[in-house]
mmCIF file of C-alpha atoms in Angstrom:
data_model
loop_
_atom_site.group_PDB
_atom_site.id
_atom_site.type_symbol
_atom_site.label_atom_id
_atom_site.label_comp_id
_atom_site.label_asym_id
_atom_site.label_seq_id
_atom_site.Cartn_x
_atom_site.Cartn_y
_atom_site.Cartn_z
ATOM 1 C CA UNK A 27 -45.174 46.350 -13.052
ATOM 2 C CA UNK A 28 -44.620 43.887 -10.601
ATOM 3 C CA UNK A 29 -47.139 40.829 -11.170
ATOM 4 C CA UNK A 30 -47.753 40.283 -7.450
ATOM 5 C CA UNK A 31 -49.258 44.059 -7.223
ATOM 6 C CA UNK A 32 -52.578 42.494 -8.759
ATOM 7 C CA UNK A 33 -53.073 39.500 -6.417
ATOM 8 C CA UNK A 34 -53.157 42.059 -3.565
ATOM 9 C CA UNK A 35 -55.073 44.329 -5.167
ATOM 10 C CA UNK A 36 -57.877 42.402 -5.797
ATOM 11 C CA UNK A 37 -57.755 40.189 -2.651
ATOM 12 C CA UNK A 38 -58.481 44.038 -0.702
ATOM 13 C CA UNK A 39 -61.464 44.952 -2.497
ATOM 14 C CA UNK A 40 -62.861 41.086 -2.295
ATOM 15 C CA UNK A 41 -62.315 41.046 1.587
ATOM 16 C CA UNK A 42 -65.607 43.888 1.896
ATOM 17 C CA UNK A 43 -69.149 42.312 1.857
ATOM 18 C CA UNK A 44 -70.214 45.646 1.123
ATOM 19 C CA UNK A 45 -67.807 46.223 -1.865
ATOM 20 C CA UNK A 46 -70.226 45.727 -4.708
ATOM 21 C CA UNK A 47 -69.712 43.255 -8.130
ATOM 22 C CA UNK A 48 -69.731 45.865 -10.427
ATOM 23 C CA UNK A 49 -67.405 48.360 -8.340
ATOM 24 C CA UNK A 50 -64.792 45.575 -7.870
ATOM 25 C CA UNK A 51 -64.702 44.976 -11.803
ATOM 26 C CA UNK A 52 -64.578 48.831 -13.176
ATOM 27 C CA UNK A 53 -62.090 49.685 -10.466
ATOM 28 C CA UNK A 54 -59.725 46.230 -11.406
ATOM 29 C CA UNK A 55 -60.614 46.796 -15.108
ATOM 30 C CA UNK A 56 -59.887 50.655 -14.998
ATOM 31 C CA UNK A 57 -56.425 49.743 -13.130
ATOM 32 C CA UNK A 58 -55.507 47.234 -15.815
ATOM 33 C CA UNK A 59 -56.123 49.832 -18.666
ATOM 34 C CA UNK A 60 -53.684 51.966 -16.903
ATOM 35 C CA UNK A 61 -51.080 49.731 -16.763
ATOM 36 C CA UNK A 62 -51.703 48.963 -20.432
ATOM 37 C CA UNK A 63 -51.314 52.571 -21.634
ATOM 38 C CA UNK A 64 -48.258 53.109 -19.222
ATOM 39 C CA UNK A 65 -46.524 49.198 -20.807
ATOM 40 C CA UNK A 66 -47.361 50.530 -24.432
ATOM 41 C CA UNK A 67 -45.163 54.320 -23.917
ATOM 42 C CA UNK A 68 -41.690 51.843 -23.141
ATOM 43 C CA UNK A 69 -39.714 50.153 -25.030
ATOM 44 C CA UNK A 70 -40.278 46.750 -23.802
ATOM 45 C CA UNK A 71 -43.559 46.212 -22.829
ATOM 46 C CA UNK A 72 -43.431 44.431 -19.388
ATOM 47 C CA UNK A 73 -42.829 40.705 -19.507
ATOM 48 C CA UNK A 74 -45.240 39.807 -16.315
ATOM 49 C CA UNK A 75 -48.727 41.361 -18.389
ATOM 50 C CA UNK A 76 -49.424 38.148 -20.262
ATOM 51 C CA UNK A 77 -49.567 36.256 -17.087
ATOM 52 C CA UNK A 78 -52.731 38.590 -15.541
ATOM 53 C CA UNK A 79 -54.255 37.268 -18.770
ATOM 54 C CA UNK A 80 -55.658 33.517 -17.155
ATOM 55 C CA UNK A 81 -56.964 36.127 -14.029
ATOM 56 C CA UNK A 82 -59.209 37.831 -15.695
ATOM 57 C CA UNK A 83 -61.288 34.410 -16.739
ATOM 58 C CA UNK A 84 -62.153 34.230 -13.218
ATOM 59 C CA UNK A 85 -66.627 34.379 -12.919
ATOM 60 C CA UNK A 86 -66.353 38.075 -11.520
ATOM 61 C CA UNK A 87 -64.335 39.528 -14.586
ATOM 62 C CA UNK A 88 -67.264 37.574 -16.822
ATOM 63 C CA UNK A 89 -70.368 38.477 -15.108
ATOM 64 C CA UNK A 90 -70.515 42.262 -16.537
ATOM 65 C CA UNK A 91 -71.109 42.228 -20.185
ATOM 66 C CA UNK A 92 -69.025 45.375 -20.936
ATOM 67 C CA UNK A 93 -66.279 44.218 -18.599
ATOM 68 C CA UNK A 94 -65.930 41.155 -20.005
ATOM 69 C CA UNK A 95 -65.895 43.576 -23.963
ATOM 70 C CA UNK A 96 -62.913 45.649 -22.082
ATOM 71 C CA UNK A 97 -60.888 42.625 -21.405
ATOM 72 C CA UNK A 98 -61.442 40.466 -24.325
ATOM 73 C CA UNK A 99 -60.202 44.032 -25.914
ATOM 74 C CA UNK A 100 -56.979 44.043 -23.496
ATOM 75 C CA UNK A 101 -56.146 40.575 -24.298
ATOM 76 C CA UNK A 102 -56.257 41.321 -27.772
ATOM 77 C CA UNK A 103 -53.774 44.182 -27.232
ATOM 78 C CA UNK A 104 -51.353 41.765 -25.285
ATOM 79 C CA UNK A 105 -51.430 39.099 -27.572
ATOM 80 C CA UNK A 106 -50.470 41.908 -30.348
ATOM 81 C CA UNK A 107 -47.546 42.196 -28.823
ATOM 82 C CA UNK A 108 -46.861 38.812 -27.618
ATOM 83 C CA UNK A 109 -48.523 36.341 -29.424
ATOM 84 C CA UNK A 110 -50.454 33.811 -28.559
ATOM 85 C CA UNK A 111 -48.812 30.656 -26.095
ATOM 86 C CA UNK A 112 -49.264 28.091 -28.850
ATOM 87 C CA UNK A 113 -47.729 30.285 -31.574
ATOM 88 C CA UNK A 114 -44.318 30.881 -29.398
ATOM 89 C CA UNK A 115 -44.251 27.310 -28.842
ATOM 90 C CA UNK A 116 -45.029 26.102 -32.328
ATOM 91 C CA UNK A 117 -42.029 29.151 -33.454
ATOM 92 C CA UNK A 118 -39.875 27.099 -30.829
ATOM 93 C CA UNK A 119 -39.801 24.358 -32.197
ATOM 94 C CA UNK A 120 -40.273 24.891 -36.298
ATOM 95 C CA UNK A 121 -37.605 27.437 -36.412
ATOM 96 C CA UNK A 122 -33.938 26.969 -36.147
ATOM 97 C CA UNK A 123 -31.649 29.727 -34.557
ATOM 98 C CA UNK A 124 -29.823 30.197 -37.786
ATOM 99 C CA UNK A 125 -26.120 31.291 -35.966
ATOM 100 C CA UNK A 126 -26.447 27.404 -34.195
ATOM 101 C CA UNK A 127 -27.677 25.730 -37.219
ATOM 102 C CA UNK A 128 -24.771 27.294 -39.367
ATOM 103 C CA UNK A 129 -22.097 26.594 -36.548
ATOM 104 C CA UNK A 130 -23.557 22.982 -36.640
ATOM 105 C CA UNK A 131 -23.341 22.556 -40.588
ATOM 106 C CA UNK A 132 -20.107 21.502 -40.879
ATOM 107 C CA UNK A 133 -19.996 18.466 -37.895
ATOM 108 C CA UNK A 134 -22.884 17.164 -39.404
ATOM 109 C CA UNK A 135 -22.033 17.062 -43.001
ATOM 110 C CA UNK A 136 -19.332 15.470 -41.674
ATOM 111 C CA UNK A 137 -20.402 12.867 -39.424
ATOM 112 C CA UNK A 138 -23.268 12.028 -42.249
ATOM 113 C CA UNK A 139 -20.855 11.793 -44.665
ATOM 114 C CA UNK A 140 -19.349 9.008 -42.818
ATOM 115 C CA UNK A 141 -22.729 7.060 -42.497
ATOM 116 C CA UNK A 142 -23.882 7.640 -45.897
ATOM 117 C CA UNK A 143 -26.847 9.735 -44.500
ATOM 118 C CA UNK A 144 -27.981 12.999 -46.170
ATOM 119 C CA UNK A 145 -26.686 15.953 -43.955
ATOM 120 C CA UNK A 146 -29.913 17.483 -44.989
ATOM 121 C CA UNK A 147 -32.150 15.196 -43.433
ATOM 122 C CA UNK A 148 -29.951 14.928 -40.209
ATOM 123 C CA UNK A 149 -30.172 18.756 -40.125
ATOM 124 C CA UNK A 150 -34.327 18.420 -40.171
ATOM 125 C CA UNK A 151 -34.229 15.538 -37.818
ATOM 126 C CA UNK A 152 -32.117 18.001 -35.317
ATOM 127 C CA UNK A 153 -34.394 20.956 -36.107
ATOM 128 C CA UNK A 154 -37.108 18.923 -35.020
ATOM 129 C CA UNK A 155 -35.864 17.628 -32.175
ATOM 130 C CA UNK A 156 -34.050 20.231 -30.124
ATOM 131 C CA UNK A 157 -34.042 22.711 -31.990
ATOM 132 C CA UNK A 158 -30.136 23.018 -32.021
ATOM 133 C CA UNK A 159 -30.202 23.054 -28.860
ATOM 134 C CA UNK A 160 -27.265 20.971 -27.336
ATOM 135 C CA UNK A 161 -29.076 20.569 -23.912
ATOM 136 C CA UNK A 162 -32.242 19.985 -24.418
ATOM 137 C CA UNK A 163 -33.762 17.407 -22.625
ATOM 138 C CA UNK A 164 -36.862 15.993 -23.377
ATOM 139 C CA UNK A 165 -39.909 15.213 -20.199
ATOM 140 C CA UNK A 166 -38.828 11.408 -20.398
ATOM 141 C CA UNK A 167 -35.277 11.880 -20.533
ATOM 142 C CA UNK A 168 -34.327 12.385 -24.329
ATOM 143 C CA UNK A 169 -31.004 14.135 -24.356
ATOM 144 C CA UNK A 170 -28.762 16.248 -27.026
ATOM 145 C CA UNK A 171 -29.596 17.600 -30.008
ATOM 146 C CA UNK A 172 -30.770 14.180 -31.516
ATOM 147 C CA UNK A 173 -32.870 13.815 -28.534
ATOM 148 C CA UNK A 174 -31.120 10.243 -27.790
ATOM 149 C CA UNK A 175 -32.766 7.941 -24.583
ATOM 150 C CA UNK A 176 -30.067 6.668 -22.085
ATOM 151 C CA UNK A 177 -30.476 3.846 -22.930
ATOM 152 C CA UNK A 178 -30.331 3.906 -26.948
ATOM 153 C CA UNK A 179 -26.863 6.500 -26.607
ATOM 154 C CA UNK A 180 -25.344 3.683 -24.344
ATOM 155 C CA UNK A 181 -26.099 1.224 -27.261
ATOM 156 C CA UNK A 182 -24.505 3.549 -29.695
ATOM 157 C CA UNK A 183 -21.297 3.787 -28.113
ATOM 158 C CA UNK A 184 -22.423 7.321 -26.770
ATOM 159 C CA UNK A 185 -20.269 7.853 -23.425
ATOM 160 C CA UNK A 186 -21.237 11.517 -23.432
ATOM 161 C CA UNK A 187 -24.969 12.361 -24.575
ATOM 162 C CA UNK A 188 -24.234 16.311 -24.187
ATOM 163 C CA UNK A 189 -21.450 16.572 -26.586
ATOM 164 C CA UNK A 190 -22.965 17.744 -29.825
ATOM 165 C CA UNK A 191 -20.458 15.457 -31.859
ATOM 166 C CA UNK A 192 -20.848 12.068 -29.820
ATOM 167 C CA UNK A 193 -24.728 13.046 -29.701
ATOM 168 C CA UNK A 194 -25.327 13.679 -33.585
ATOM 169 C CA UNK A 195 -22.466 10.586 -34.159
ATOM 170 C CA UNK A 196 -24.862 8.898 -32.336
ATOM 171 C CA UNK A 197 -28.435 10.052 -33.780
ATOM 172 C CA UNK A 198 -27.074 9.879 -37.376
ATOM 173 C CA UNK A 199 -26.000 6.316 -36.629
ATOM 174 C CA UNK A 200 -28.977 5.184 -35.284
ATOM 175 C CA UNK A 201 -31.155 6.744 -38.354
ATOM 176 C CA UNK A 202 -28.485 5.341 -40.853
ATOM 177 C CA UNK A 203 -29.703 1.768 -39.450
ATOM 178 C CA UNK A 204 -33.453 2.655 -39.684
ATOM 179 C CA UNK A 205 -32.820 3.493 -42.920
ATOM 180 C CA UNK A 206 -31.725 0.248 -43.861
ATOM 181 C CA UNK A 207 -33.784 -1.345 -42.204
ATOM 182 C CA UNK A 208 -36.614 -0.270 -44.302
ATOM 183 C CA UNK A 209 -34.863 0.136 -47.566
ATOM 184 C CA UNK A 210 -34.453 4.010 -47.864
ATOM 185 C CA UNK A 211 -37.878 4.846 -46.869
ATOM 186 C CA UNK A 212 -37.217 7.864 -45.619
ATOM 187 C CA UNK A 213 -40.704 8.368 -43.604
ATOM 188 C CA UNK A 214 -40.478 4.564 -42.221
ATOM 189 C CA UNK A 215 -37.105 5.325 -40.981
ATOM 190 C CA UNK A 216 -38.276 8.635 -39.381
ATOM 191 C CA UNK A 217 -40.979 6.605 -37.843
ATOM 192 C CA UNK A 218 -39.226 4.207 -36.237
ATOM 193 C CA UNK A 219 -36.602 7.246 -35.143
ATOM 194 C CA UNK A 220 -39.907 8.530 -33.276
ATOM 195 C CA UNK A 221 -41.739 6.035 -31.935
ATOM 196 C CA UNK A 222 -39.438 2.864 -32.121
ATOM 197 C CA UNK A 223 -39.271 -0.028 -34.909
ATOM 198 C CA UNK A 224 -40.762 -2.358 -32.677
ATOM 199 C CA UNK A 225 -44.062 0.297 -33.672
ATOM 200 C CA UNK A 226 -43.668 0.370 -37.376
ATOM 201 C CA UNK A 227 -43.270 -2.967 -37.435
ATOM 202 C CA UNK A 228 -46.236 -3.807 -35.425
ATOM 203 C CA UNK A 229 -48.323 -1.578 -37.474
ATOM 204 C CA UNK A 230 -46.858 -1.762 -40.972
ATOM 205 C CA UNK A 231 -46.279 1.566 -41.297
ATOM 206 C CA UNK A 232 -45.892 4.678 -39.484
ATOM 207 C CA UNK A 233 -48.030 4.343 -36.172
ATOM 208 C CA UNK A 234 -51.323 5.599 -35.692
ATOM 209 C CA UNK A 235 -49.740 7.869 -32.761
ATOM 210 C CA UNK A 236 -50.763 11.494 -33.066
ATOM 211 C CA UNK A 237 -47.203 12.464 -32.056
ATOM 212 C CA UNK A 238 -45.385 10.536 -34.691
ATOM 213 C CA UNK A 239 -48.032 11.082 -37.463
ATOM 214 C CA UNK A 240 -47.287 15.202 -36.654
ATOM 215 C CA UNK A 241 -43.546 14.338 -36.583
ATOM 216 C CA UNK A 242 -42.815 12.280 -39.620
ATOM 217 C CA UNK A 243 -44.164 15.392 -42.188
ATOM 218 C CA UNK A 244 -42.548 17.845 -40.517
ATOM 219 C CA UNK A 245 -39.019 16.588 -40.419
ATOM 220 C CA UNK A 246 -39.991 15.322 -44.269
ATOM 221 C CA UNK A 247 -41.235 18.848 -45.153
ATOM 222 C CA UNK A 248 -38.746 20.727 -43.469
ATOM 223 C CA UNK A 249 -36.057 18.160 -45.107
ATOM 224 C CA UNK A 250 -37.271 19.171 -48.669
ATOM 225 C CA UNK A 251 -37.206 23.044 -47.827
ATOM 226 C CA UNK A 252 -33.572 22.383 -47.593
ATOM 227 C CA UNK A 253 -32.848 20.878 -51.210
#
């Protein structure tokens, strides 16, 4: 189904005056059902459904009462097969691709061997960052699986931020030093990994940033589901 069918479709039947409310919404609603029942006989259902979804919250899909019932019904069905936005994004990001996070295992038991740093806890700090993924980069510029600013992987002696082994060298380095820094405390040093140590120390503790206080029990939690 191509996804720009719909747009069309509905701007022709909204260009008549005369077209009435309630035609315009059984005749959309009746299309969409079709398309449903033709997705659900293939294999793969086709990717571009979800995206009708935030169309049919416009005021003429919600001013017929069993309208509105047949696509609160039809979004059910999509999200069956889907899921929801937030779940794929919260999967994203709690759930390692196990083939990476193997092929990683021995370059970070490795490199935090060297610092003295639990590979375990480097592992959750890299799940929860990037997911194993080597290029992510982050909306303000956090690079690598570590996530590492410019700025902190120039410190660090990082001359390429990409390379998985100069970026987890890196990372492991830098937690190694927030570790020490606040004698072992694992959730203080995983704090100021987040949100700086310039923060923890300002606050005496882990800030009172929504971001880190989500971020600091995850990485712990996930950390202990390795042991």
């Amino acid at each position: 189904m191509e996804i720009s069918f719909w747009p069309q479709a509905y701007t022709s039947e909204r260009v008549s005056p005369q077209a009435s409310q309630t035609d315009e919404t059984t005749s959309f609603s009746k299309m969409l059902q079709s398309e449903w029942d033709k997705s659900t006989q293939i294999s793969t259902p086709p990717l571009q459904l979800p995206f009708l979804l935030p169309m049919l919250q416009q005021p003429l899909f919600l001013d017929e009462k069993n309208t509105y019932e047949e696509v609160a019904t039809l979004q059910t069905k999509v999200e069956e097969v889907y899921g929801t936005a937030e779940q794929k994004v919260e999967q994203s990001k709690g759930t390692a691709p196990t083939s990476k996070a193997e092929s990683y295992g021995p370059l970070i038991e490795s490199i935090a061997a060297e610092f003295g740093v639990d590979a375990k806890l480097v592992k959750a700090v890299i799940q929860h960052e990037s997911n194993f993924n080597e290029r992510a980069v982050s909306s303000v510029g956090a690079s690598g699986l570590m996530q590492l600013m410019p700025s902190t992987a120039r410190a660090l002696g990082v001359k390429s931020i990409f390379d998985p082994a100069e970026n987890i060298r890196g990372g492991v380095k830098y937690l190694k030093q927030m570790l020490d820094r606040y004698n072992g405390n694992e959730a203080l040093a995983l704090a100021a990994y987040n949100a700086g140590p310039g923060n923890v120390d300002k606050y005496g503790g882990v800030p009172p940033f929504k971001e880190t206080q989500n971020y600091v029990p995850k990485v712990l939690n996930t950390y202990r589901s390795y042991a």
